[in-house]
Tab-separated table of C-alpha atoms in Angstrom:
chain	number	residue	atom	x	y	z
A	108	UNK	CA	2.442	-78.530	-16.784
A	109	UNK	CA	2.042	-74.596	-17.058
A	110	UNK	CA	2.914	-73.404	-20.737
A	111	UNK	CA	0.527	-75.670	-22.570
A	112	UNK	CA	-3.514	-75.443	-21.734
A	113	UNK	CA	-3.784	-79.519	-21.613
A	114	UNK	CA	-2.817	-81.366	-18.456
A	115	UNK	CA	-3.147	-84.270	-16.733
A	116	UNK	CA	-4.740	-84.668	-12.913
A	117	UNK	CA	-4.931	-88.324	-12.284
A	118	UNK	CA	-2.494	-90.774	-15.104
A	119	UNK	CA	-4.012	-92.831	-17.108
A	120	UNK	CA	-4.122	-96.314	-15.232
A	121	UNK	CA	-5.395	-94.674	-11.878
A	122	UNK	CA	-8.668	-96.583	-10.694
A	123	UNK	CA	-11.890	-94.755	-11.619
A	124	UNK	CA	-14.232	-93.446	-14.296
A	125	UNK	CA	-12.458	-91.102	-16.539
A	126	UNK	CA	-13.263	-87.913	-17.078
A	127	UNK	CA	-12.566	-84.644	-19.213
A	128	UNK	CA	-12.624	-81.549	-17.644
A	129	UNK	CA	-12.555	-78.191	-20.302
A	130	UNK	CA	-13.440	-74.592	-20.173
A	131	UNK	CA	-12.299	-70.958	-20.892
A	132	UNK	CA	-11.056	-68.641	-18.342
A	133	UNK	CA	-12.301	-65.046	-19.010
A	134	UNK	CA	-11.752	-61.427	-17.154
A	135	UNK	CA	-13.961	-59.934	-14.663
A	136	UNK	CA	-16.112	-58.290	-17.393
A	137	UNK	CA	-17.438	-61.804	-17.948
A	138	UNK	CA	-16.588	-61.611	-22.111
A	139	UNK	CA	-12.672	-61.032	-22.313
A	140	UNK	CA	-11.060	-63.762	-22.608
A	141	UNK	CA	-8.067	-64.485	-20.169
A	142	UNK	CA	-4.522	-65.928	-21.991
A	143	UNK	CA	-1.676	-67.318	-19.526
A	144	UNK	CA	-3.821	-67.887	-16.685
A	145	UNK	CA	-2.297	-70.507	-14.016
A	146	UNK	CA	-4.836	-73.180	-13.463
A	147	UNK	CA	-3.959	-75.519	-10.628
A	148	UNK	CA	-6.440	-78.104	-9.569
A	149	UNK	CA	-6.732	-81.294	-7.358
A	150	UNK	CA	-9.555	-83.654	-5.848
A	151	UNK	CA	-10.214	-86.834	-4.257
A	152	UNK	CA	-9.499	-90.488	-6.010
A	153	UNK	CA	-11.969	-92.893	-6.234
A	154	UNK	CA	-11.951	-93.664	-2.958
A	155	UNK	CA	-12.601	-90.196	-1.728
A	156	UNK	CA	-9.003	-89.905	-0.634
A	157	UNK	CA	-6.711	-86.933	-1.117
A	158	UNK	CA	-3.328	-89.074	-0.664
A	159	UNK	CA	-2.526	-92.528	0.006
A	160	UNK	CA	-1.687	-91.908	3.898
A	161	UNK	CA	-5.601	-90.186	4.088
A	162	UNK	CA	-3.968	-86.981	5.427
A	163	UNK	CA	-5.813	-83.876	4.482
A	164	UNK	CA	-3.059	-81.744	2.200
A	165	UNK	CA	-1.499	-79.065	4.225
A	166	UNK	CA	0.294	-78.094	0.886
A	167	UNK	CA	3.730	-77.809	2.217
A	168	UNK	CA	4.412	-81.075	2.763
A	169	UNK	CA	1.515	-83.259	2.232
A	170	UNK	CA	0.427	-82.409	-1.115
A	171	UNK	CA	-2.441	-84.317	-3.006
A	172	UNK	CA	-1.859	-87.133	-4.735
A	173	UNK	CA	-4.015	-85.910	-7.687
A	174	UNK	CA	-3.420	-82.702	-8.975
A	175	UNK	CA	-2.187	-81.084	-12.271
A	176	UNK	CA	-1.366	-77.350	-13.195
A	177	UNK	CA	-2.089	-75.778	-16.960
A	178	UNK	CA	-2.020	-72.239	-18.515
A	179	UNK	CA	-4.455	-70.823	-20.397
A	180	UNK	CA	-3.627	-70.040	-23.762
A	181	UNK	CA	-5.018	-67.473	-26.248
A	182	UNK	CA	-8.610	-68.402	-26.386
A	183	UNK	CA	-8.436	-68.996	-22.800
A	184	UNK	CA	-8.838	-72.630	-22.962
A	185	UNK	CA	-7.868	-74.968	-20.510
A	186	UNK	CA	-8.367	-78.884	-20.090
A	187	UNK	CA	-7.857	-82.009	-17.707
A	188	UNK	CA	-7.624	-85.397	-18.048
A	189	UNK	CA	-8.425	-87.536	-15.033
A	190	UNK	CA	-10.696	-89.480	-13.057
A	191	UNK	CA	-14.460	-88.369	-11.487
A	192	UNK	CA	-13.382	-87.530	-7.635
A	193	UNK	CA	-15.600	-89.477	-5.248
A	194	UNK	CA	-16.917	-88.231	-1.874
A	195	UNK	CA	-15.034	-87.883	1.033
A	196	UNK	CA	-14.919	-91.314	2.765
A	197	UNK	CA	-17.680	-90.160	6.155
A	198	UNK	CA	-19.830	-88.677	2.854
A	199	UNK	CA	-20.263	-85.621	4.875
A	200	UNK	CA	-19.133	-83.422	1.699
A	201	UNK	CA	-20.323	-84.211	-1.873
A	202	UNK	CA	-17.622	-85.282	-4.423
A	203	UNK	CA	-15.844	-82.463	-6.290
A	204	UNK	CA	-12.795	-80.578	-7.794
A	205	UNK	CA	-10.654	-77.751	-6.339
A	206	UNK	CA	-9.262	-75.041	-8.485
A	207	UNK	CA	-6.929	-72.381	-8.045
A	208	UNK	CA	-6.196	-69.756	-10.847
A	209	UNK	CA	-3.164	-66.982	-11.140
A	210	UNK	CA	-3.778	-64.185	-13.606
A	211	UNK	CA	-0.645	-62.398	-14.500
A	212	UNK	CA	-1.080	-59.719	-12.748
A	213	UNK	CA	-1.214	-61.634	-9.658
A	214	UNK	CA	-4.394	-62.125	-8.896
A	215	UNK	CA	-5.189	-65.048	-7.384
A	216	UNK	CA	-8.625	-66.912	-6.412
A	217	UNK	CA	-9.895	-70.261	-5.601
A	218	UNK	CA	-13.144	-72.188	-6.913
A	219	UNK	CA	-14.507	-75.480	-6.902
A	220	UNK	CA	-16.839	-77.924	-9.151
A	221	UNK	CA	-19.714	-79.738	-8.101
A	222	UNK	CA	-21.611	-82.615	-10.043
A	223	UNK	CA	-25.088	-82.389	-11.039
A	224	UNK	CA	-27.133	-85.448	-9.456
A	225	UNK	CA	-24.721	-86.461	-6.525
A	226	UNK	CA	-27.042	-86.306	-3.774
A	227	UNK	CA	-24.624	-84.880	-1.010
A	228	UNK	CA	-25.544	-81.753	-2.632
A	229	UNK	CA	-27.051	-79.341	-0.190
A	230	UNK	CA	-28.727	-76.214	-0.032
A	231	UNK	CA	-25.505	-74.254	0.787
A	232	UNK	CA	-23.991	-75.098	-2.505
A	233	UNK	CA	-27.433	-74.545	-4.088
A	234	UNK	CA	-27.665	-70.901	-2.575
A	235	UNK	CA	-23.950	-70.001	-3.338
A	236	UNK	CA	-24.742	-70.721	-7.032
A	237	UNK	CA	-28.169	-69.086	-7.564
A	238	UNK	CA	-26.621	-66.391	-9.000
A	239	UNK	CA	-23.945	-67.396	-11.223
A	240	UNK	CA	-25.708	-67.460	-14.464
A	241	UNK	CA	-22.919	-69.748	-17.140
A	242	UNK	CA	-20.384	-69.577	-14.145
A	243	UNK	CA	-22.125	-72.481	-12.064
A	244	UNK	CA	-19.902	-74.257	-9.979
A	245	UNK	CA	-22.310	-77.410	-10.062
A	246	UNK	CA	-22.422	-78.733	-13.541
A	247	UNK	CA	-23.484	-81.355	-15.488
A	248	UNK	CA	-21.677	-84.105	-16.838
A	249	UNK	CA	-22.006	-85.718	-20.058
A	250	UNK	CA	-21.288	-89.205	-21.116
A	251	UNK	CA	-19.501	-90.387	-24.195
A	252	UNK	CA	-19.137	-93.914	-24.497
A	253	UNK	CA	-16.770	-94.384	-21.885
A	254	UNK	CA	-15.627	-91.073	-21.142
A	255	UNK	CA	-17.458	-88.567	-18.723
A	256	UNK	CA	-16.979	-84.720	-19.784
A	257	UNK	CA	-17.593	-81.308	-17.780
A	258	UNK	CA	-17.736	-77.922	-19.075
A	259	UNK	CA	-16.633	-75.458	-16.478
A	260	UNK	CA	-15.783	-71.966	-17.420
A	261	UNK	CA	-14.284	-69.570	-14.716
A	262	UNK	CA	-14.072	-65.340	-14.254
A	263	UNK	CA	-12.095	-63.365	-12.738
A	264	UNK	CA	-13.589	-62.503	-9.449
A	265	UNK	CA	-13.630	-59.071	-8.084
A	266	UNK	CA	-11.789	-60.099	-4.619
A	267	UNK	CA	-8.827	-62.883	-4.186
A	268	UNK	CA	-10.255	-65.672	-2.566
Protein backbone atom coordinates (compact mmCIF):
# COMPACT_ATOMS: atom_id res chain seq x y z
CA UNK A 1 0.00 0.00 0.00
CA UNK A 2 1.71 3.41 -1.08
CA UNK A 3 2.67 5.52 2.13
CA UNK A 4 4.69 2.86 3.88
CA UNK A 5 8.00 1.27 1.98
CA UNK A 6 6.88 -2.51 3.07
CA UNK A 7 4.30 -4.36 1.02
CA UNK A 8 3.03 -7.41 0.26
CA UNK A 9 2.90 -9.13 -3.52
CA UNK A 10 1.67 -12.60 -3.01
CA UNK A 11 -0.23 -13.27 0.98
CA UNK A 12 1.17 -15.35 3.05
CA UNK A 13 -0.54 -18.86 2.39
CA UNK A 14 -0.12 -18.54 -1.52
CA UNK A 15 1.70 -21.80 -2.87
CA UNK A 16 5.44 -21.30 -3.45
CA UNK A 17 8.89 -20.58 -2.03
CA UNK A 18 8.90 -17.34 -0.25
CA UNK A 19 10.83 -14.72 -0.96
CA UNK A 20 12.04 -11.11 0.15
CA UNK A 21 12.52 -8.66 -2.26
CA UNK A 22 14.50 -5.13 -0.86
CA UNK A 23 16.39 -2.30 -2.33
CA UNK A 24 16.82 1.55 -2.51
CA UNK A 25 15.55 3.65 -5.23
CA UNK A 26 18.03 6.48 -6.07
CA UNK A 27 18.04 9.59 -8.75
CA UNK A 28 19.55 9.56 -12.07
CA UNK A 29 22.95 10.67 -10.66
CA UNK A 30 23.18 7.09 -9.41
CA UNK A 31 24.01 8.39 -5.44
CA UNK A 32 20.85 10.54 -4.40
CA UNK A 33 18.67 8.81 -2.86
CA UNK A 34 14.93 8.92 -4.07
CA UNK A 35 12.03 9.42 -1.02
CA UNK A 36 8.20 8.87 -2.08
CA UNK A 37 8.86 6.95 -5.06
CA UNK A 38 5.72 4.73 -6.28
CA UNK A 39 6.88 1.20 -6.62
CA UNK A 40 4.33 -1.06 -8.25
CA UNK A 41 5.28 -4.58 -9.07
CA UNK A 42 3.71 -7.97 -10.17
CA UNK A 43 4.87 -11.51 -11.56
CA UNK A 44 3.85 -14.92 -12.19
CA UNK A 45 2.69 -17.57 -9.26
CA UNK A 46 4.16 -20.68 -8.96
CA UNK A 47 2.70 -21.98 -11.71
CA UNK A 48 3.94 -19.37 -14.08
CA UNK A 49 0.49 -17.85 -14.22
CA UNK A 50 -0.39 -14.17 -14.10
CA UNK A 51 -4.20 -14.80 -12.95
CA UNK A 52 -6.25 -17.69 -12.28
CA UNK A 53 -8.20 -17.52 -15.80
CA UNK A 54 -4.29 -17.61 -17.54
CA UNK A 55 -5.18 -14.33 -19.33
CA UNK A 56 -2.22 -12.12 -19.93
CA UNK A 57 -3.12 -8.67 -17.78
CA UNK A 58 -4.35 -6.02 -20.05
CA UNK A 59 -4.40 -3.80 -16.83
CA UNK A 60 -7.80 -2.39 -17.23
CA UNK A 61 -9.64 -5.14 -16.53
CA UNK A 62 -7.61 -8.17 -16.13
CA UNK A 63 -5.17 -7.23 -13.62
CA UNK A 64 -2.59 -9.74 -12.06
CA UNK A 65 -3.38 -11.70 -9.45
CA UNK A 66 -0.03 -10.93 -7.71
CA UNK A 67 0.95 -7.58 -7.38
CA UNK A 68 1.59 -5.01 -4.55
CA UNK A 69 2.41 -1.17 -4.65
CA UNK A 70 4.91 0.65 -1.90
CA UNK A 71 6.55 4.14 -1.56
CA UNK A 72 9.82 4.77 -0.93
CA UNK A 73 10.57 6.43 2.12
CA UNK A 74 13.51 8.63 3.22
CA UNK A 75 16.41 6.37 2.68
CA UNK A 76 14.76 5.23 -0.36
CA UNK A 77 14.00 1.85 0.82
CA UNK A 78 11.51 -0.31 -0.44
CA UNK A 79 10.54 -4.09 0.27
CA UNK A 80 8.22 -7.12 -0.80
CA UNK A 81 7.06 -9.99 0.63
CA UNK A 82 5.97 -12.80 -1.67
CA UNK A 83 6.62 -15.83 -3.46
CA UNK A 84 9.70 -16.66 -6.24
CA UNK A 85 7.62 -16.20 -9.73
CA UNK A 86 8.07 -19.29 -11.89
CA UNK A 87 8.40 -19.34 -15.70
CA UNK A 88 5.81 -18.81 -17.97
CA UNK A 89 3.98 -22.15 -18.45
CA UNK A 90 5.53 -22.88 -22.63
CA UNK A 91 9.09 -21.81 -20.65
CA UNK A 92 9.71 -19.63 -23.56
CA UNK A 93 10.58 -16.61 -21.05
CA UNK A 94 12.67 -17.13 -17.86
CA UNK A 95 10.89 -16.51 -14.48
CA UNK A 96 10.92 -12.92 -13.19
CA UNK A 97 9.40 -9.71 -11.60
CA UNK A 98 7.91 -6.59 -13.24
CA UNK A 99 8.34 -3.19 -11.76
CA UNK A 100 7.00 0.05 -12.37
CA UNK A 101 8.22 3.22 -10.44
CA UNK A 102 6.56 6.99 -10.23
CA UNK A 103 8.90 9.70 -9.02
CA UNK A 104 7.05 12.74 -7.93
CA UNK A 105 7.66 14.63 -10.48
CA UNK A 106 6.04 12.29 -12.74
CA UNK A 107 8.39 10.41 -14.12
CA UNK A 108 7.59 7.19 -14.80
CA UNK A 109 9.65 3.95 -16.01
CA UNK A 110 9.39 0.28 -16.05
CA UNK A 111 12.08 -2.51 -15.11
CA UNK A 112 12.21 -6.02 -14.45
CA UNK A 113 14.28 -8.73 -12.25
CA UNK A 114 15.84 -11.71 -13.41
CA UNK A 115 17.27 -14.69 -11.24
CA UNK A 116 20.75 -15.72 -11.32
CA UNK A 117 20.98 -19.58 -12.35
CA UNK A 118 17.48 -20.06 -14.07
CA UNK A 119 18.56 -21.38 -17.25
CA UNK A 120 15.90 -19.64 -19.58
CA UNK A 121 18.30 -16.91 -19.31
CA UNK A 122 19.51 -15.82 -22.69
CA UNK A 123 21.92 -13.74 -24.25
CA UNK A 124 19.43 -10.83 -24.76
CA UNK A 125 19.03 -10.35 -21.09
CA UNK A 126 22.80 -10.96 -20.73
CA UNK A 127 23.62 -8.08 -23.31
CA UNK A 128 20.94 -5.62 -21.91
CA UNK A 129 22.74 -5.90 -18.52
CA UNK A 130 26.46 -5.73 -19.45
CA UNK A 131 26.49 -2.42 -18.57
CA UNK A 132 24.64 -1.81 -15.52
CA UNK A 133 27.33 -1.98 -13.01
CA UNK A 134 25.13 -2.39 -9.12
CA UNK A 135 21.88 -1.77 -11.24
CA UNK A 136 21.71 -5.46 -12.69
CA UNK A 137 18.44 -6.54 -13.45
CA UNK A 138 19.57 -10.32 -13.03
CA UNK A 139 20.50 -10.90 -9.47
CA UNK A 140 21.30 -13.31 -7.16
CA UNK A 141 19.32 -14.78 -4.59
CA UNK A 142 20.26 -15.75 -1.24
CA UNK A 143 18.90 -18.38 1.00
CA UNK A 144 18.07 -18.13 4.66
CA UNK A 145 16.73 -21.08 6.13
CA UNK A 146 13.56 -21.03 4.52
CA UNK A 147 13.35 -17.74 3.11
CA UNK A 148 14.88 -16.70 -0.36
CA UNK A 149 16.08 -12.87 -0.47
CA UNK A 150 16.99 -10.44 -3.52
CA UNK A 151 18.67 -7.23 -3.44
CA UNK A 152 17.56 -5.06 -6.28
CA UNK A 153 18.28 -1.42 -6.28
CA UNK A 154 16.76 0.83 -9.10
CA UNK A 155 17.76 4.61 -10.79
CA UNK A 156 16.12 6.89 -12.26
CA UNK A 157 16.51 6.44 -15.93
CA UNK A 158 17.15 9.24 -18.25
CA UNK A 159 13.95 8.42 -20.61
CA UNK A 160 10.31 7.05 -19.35
CA UNK A 161 10.07 3.67 -20.34
Amino acid sequence: MPGTFKGRIAPSIEPGAQLIITGKVFEADCHTLAAGVTVYSYHTDANGFYRFDHYMPDWQSRRPRLEGTVRTGADGMYEFQTIRPAPYPEHNNPAHVHFVLWWPDGHRQGDIAYFVGDPLLGPSQFRQNASTLNFSSIQHVITDGNMQRLHLDFHKHEQED
